[in-house]
GROMACS .gro file of C-alpha atoms in nm:
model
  292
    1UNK     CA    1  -0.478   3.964  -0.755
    2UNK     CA    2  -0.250   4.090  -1.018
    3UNK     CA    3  -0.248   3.944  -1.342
    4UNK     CA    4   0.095   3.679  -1.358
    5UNK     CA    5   0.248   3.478  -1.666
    6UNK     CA    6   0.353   3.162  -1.532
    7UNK     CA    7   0.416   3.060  -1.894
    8UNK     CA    8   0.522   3.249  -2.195
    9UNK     CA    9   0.534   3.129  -2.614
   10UNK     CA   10   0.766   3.276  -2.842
   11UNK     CA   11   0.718   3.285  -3.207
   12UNK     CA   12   0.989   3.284  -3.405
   13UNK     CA   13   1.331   3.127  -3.361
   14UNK     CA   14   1.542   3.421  -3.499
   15UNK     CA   15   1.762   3.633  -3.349
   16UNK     CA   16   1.454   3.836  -3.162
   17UNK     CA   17   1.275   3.596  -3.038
   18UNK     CA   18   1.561   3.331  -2.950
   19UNK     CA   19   1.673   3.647  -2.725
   20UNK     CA   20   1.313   3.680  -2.590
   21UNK     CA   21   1.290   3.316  -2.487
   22UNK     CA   22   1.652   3.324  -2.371
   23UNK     CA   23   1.580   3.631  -2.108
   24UNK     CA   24   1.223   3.542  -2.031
   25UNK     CA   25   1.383   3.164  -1.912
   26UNK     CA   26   1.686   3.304  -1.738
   27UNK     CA   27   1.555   3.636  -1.556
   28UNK     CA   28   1.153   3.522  -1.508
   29UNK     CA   29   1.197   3.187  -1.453
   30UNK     CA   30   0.935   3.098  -1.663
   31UNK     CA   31   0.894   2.752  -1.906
   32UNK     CA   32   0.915   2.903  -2.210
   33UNK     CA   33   0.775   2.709  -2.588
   34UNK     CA   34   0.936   2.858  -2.861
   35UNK     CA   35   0.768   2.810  -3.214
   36UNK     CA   36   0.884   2.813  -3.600
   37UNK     CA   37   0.738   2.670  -3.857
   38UNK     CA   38   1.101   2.572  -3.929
   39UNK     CA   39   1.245   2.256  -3.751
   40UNK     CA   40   1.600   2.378  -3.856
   41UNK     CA   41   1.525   2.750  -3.750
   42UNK     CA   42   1.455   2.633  -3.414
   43UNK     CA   43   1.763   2.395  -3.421
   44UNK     CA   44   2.000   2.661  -3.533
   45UNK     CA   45   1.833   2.901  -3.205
   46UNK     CA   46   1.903   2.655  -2.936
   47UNK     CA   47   2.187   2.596  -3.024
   48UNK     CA   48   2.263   3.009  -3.006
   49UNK     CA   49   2.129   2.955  -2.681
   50UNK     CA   50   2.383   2.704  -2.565
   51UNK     CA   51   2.636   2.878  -2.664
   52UNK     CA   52   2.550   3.219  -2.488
   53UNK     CA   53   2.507   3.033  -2.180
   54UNK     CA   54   2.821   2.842  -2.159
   55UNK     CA   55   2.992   3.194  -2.283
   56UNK     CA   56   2.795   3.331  -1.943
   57UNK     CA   57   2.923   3.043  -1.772
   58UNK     CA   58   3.298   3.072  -1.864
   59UNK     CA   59   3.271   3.470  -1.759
   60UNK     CA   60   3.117   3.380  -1.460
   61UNK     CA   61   2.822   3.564  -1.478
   62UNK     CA   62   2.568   3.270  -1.398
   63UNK     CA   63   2.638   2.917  -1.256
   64UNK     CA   64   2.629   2.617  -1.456
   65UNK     CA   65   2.319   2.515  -1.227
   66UNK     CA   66   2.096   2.846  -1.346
   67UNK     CA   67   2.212   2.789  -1.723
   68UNK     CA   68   2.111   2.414  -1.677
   69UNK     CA   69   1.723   2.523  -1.577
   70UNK     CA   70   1.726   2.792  -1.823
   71UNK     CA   71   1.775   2.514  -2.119
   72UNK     CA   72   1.525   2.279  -1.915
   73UNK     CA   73   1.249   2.546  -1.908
   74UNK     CA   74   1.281   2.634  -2.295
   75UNK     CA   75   1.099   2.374  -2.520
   76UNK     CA   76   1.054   2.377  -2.900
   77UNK     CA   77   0.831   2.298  -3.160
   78UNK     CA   78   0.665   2.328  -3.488
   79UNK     CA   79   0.314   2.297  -3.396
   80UNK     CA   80   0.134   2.645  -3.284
   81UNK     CA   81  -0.123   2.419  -3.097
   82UNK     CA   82   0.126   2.403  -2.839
   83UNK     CA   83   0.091   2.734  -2.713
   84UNK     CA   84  -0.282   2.650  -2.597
   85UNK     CA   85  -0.169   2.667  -2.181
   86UNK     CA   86   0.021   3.031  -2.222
   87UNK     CA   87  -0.036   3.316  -2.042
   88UNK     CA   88   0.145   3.528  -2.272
   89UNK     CA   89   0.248   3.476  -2.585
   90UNK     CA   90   0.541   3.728  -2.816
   91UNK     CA   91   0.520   3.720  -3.128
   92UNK     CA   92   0.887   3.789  -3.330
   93UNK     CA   93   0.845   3.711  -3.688
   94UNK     CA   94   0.978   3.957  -3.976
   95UNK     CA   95   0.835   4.289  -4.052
   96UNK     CA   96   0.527   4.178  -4.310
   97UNK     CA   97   0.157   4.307  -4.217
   98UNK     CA   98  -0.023   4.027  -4.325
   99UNK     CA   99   0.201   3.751  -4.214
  100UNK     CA  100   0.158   3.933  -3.837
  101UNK     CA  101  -0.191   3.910  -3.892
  102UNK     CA  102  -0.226   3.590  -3.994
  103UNK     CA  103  -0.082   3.454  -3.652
  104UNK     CA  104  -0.281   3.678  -3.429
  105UNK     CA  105  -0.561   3.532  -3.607
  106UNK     CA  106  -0.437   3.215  -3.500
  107UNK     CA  107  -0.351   3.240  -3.169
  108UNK     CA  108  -0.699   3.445  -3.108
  109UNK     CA  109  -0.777   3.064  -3.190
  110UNK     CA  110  -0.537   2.883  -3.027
  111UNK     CA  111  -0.435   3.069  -2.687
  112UNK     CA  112  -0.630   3.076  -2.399
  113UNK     CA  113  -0.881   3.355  -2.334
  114UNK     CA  114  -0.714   3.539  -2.066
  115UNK     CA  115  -0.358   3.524  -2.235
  116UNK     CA  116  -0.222   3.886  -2.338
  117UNK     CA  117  -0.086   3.847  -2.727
  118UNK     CA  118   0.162   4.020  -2.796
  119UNK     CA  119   0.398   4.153  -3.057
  120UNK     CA  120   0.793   4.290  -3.116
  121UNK     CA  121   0.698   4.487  -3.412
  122UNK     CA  122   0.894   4.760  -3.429
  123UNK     CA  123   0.649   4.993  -3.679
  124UNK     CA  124   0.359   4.829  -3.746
  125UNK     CA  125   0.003   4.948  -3.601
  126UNK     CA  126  -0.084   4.745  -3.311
  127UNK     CA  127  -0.444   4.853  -3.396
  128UNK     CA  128  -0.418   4.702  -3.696
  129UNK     CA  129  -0.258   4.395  -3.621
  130UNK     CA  130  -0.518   4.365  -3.297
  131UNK     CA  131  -0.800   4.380  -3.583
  132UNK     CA  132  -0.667   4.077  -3.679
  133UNK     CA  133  -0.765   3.886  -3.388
  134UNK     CA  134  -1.144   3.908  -3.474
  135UNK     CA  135  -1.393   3.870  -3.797
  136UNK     CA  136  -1.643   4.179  -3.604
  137UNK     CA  137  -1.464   4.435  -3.511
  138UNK     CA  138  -1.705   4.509  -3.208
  139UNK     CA  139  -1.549   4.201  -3.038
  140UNK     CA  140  -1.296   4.328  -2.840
  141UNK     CA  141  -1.231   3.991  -2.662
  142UNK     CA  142  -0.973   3.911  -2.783
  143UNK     CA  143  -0.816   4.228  -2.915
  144UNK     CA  144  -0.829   4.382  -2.544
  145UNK     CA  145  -0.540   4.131  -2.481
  146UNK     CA  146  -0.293   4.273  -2.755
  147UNK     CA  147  -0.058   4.489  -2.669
  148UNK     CA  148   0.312   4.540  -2.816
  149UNK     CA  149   0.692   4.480  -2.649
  150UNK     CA  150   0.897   4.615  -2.909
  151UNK     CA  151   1.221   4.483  -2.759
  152UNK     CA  152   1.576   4.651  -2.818
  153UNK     CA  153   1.808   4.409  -3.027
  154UNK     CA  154   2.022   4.240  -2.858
  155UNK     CA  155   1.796   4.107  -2.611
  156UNK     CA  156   2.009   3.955  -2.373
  157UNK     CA  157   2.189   4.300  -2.375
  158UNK     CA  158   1.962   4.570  -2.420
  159UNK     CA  159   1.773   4.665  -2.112
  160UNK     CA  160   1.473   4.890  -2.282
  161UNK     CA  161   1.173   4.772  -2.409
  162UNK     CA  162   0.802   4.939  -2.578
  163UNK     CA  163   0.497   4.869  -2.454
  164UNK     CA  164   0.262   4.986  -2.749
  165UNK     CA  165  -0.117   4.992  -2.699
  166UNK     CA  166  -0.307   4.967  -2.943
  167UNK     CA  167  -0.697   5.141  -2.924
  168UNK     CA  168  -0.853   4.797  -2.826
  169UNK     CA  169  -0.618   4.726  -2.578
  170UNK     CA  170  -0.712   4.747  -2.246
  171UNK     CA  171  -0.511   4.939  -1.905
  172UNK     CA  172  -0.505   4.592  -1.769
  173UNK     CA  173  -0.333   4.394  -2.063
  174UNK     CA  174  -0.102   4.727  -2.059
  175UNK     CA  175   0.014   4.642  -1.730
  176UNK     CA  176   0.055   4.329  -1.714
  177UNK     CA  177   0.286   4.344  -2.023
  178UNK     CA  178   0.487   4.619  -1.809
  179UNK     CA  179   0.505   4.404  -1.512
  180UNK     CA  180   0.633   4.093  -1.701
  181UNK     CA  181   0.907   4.272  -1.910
  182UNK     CA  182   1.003   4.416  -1.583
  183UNK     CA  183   1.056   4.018  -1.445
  184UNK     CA  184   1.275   4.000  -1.733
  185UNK     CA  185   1.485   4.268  -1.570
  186UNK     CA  186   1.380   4.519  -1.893
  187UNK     CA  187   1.280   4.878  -1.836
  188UNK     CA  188   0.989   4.923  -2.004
  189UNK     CA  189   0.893   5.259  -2.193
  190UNK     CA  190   0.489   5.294  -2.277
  191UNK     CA  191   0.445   5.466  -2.597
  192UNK     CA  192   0.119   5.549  -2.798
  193UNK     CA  193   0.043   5.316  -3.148
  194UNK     CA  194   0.195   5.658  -3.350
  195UNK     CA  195   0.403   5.566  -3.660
  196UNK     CA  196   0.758   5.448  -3.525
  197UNK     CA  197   0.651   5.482  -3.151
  198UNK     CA  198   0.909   5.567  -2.972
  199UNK     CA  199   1.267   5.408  -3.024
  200UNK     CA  200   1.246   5.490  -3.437
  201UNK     CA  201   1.059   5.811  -3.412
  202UNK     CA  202   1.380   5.953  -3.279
  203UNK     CA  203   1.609   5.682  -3.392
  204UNK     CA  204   1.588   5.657  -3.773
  205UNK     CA  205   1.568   6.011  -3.882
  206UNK     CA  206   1.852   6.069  -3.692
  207UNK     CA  207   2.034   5.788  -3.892
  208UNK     CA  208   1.854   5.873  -4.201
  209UNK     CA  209   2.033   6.244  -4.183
  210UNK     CA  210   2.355   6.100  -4.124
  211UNK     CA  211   2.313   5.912  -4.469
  212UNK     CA  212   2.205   6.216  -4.600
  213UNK     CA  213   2.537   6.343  -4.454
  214UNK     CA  214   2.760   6.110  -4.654
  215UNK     CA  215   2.515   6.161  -4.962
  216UNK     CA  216   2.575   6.507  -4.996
  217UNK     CA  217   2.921   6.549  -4.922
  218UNK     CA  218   2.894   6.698  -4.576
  219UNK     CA  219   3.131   6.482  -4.421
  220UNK     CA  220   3.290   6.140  -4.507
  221UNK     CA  221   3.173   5.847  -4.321
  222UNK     CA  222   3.440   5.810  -4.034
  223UNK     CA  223   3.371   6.205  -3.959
  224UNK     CA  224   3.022   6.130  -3.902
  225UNK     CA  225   3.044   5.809  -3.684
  226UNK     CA  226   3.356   5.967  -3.506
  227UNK     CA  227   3.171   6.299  -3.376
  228UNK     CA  228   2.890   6.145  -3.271
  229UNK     CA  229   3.041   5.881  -3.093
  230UNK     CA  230   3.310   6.168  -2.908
  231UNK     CA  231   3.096   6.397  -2.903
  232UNK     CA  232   2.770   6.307  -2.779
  233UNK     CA  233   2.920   5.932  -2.607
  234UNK     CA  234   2.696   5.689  -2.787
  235UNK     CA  235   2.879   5.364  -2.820
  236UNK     CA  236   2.876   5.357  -3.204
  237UNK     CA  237   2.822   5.605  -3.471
  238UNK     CA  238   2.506   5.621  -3.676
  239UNK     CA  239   2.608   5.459  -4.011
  240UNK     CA  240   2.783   5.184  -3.824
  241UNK     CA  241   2.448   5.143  -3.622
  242UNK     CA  242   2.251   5.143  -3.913
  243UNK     CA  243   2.482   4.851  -4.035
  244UNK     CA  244   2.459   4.691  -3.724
  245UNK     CA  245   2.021   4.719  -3.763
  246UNK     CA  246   2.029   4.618  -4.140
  247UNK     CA  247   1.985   4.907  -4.416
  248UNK     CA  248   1.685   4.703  -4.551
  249UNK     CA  249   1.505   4.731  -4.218
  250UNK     CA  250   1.612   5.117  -4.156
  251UNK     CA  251   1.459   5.186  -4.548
  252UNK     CA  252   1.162   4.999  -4.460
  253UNK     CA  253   1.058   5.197  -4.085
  254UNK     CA  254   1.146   5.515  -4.285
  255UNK     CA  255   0.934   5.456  -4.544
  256UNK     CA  256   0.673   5.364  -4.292
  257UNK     CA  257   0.722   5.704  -4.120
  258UNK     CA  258   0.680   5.900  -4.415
  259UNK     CA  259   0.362   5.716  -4.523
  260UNK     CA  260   0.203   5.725  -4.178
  261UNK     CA  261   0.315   6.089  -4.117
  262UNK     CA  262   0.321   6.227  -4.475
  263UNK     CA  263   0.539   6.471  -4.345
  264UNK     CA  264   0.842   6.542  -4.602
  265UNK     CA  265   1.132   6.536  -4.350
  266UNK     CA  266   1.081   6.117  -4.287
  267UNK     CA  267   1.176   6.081  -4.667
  268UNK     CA  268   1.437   5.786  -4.691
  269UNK     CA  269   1.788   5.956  -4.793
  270UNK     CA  270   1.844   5.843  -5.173
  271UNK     CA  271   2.166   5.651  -5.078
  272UNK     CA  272   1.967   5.455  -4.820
  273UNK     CA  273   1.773   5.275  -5.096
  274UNK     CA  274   2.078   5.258  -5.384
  275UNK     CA  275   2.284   5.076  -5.112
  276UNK     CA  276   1.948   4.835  -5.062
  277UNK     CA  277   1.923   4.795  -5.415
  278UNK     CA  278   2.271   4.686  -5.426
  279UNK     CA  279   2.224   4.434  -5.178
  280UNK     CA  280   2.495   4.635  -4.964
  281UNK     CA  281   2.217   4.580  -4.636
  282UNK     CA  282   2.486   4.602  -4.343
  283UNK     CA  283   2.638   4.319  -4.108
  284UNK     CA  284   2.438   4.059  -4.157
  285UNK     CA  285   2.515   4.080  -4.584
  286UNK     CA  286   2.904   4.132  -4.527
  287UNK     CA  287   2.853   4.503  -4.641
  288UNK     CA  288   2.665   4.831  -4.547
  289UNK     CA  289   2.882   5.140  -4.496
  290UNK     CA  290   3.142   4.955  -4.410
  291UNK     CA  291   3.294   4.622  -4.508
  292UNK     CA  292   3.294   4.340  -4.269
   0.00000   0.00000   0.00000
């Protein structure tokens, strides 16, 4: 019989992994324990999810019954001992190598031995972060069962998803990852552990030349968003997409792709990093490109 996750854990109560638990509770029926190390983090993301339900609600796009069992099967807590009866655990904490490896280390501890472990990173090796899960690196135990589902942001909008394997990971925990994200209603996309995969291989140099755009005169920053969005029908233009993703996180998966690739044409655009510098990082800061 097929491998099934009956029960999932979430770590990390931001606006990733609120949306994984959120989707995973709604669409795959699933209990789902979400975990932060912060009581007010976890506060702050329920109450998100409250809110996005009862929005659902009003528009008619669920009952009030199904958003009533979608709060009942998300629980949260502090305490990563809780996640010691999942079948799969996602792991959604920021971009920092050694604070992902510090948790796989921990749930290689914690979780059960069959459960698949994985991870939302959106550029870090999966190899590496699978290393993590074992002192000798000839144990594959528990590194057979990490995998990655890089998730498009929002969650509860976005239907694609990565599946990343890394070289330890094994065609079994690679399908089983595919078949749950699919329960979510996701489509899933399997990419090889390659610098970027596949969503910011193409993605951010593509942004990363429109900044170069603005940078060097080529066009100001309306003509680029405006052409791209009439003339190739993406919903929003690259700079406001890049506002949208944070500037801090675009500089940082460039600079990953041009350290994993060495190849000069994944160098971050010069503006890129001033506006970082300046603390300019997009949306979430009140200013990127554009003010908001």
């Amino acid at each position: 019989m097929a491998f099934e996750v009956k029960k999932l854990g979430v770590i990390g109560a931001g606006q990733m992994g609120l949306g994984i638990a959120l989707v995973a509770a709604q669409k795959a029926q699933v209990p789902v324990t979400l975990v932060d190390n912060s009581q007010q983090s976890l506060d702050k993301g329920l109450a998100f999810a409250d809110k996005l339900l009862a929005k659902d609600v009003q528009k008619q796009r669920i009952t009030e019954e199904i958003a009533k069992a979608t709060k009942d099967r998300l629980k949260a807590t502090t305490n990563m001992a809780d996640l010691s009866d999942v079948d799969m655990v996602i792991e959604a904490v920021p971009e920092i190598p050694s604070l992902k490896e510090k948790i796989f280390a921990e749930l290689a501890e914690v979780c059960p031995k069959h459960a698949i472990l994985a991870t939302n990173t959106s550029s870090i090796s999966i190899t590496k972060i699978a290393r993590a899960t074992s002192k000798d690196p000839t144990d594959t135990q528990a590194s057979s069962r990490v995998v990655s589902t890089h998730f498009m942001n929002p969650v509860p909008v976005q239907k694609g998803v990565e599946i990343i394997a890394g070289l330890q990971t094994s065609p079994e925990t690679v399908s089983a990852a595919v078949a749950f994200c699919e329960k979510m209603g996701k489509v899933a996309s399997v990419s090889a552990d390659s610098p970027g995969f596949l969503a910011n291989r193409i993605l951010m140099p593509y942004i990363n030349e429109a900044i170069i755009c603005l940078e060097t005169g080529v066009g100001k920053k309306e003509d680029i968003d405006n052409i791209m969005k009439n003339g190739t029908n993406v919903p929003m233009g690259p700079l406001t997409l890049a506002d949208f993703i944070g500037l801090d996180t675009c500089l940082a998966i460039m600079e990953t792709l041009h350290a994993g690739l060495g190849d000069s044409k994944y160098r971050p655009s010069v503006l890129l990093r001033q506006y970082v510098d300046a603390g300019w990082l997009g949306k979430k800061s009140g200013r990127g490109f554009y003010e908001y």
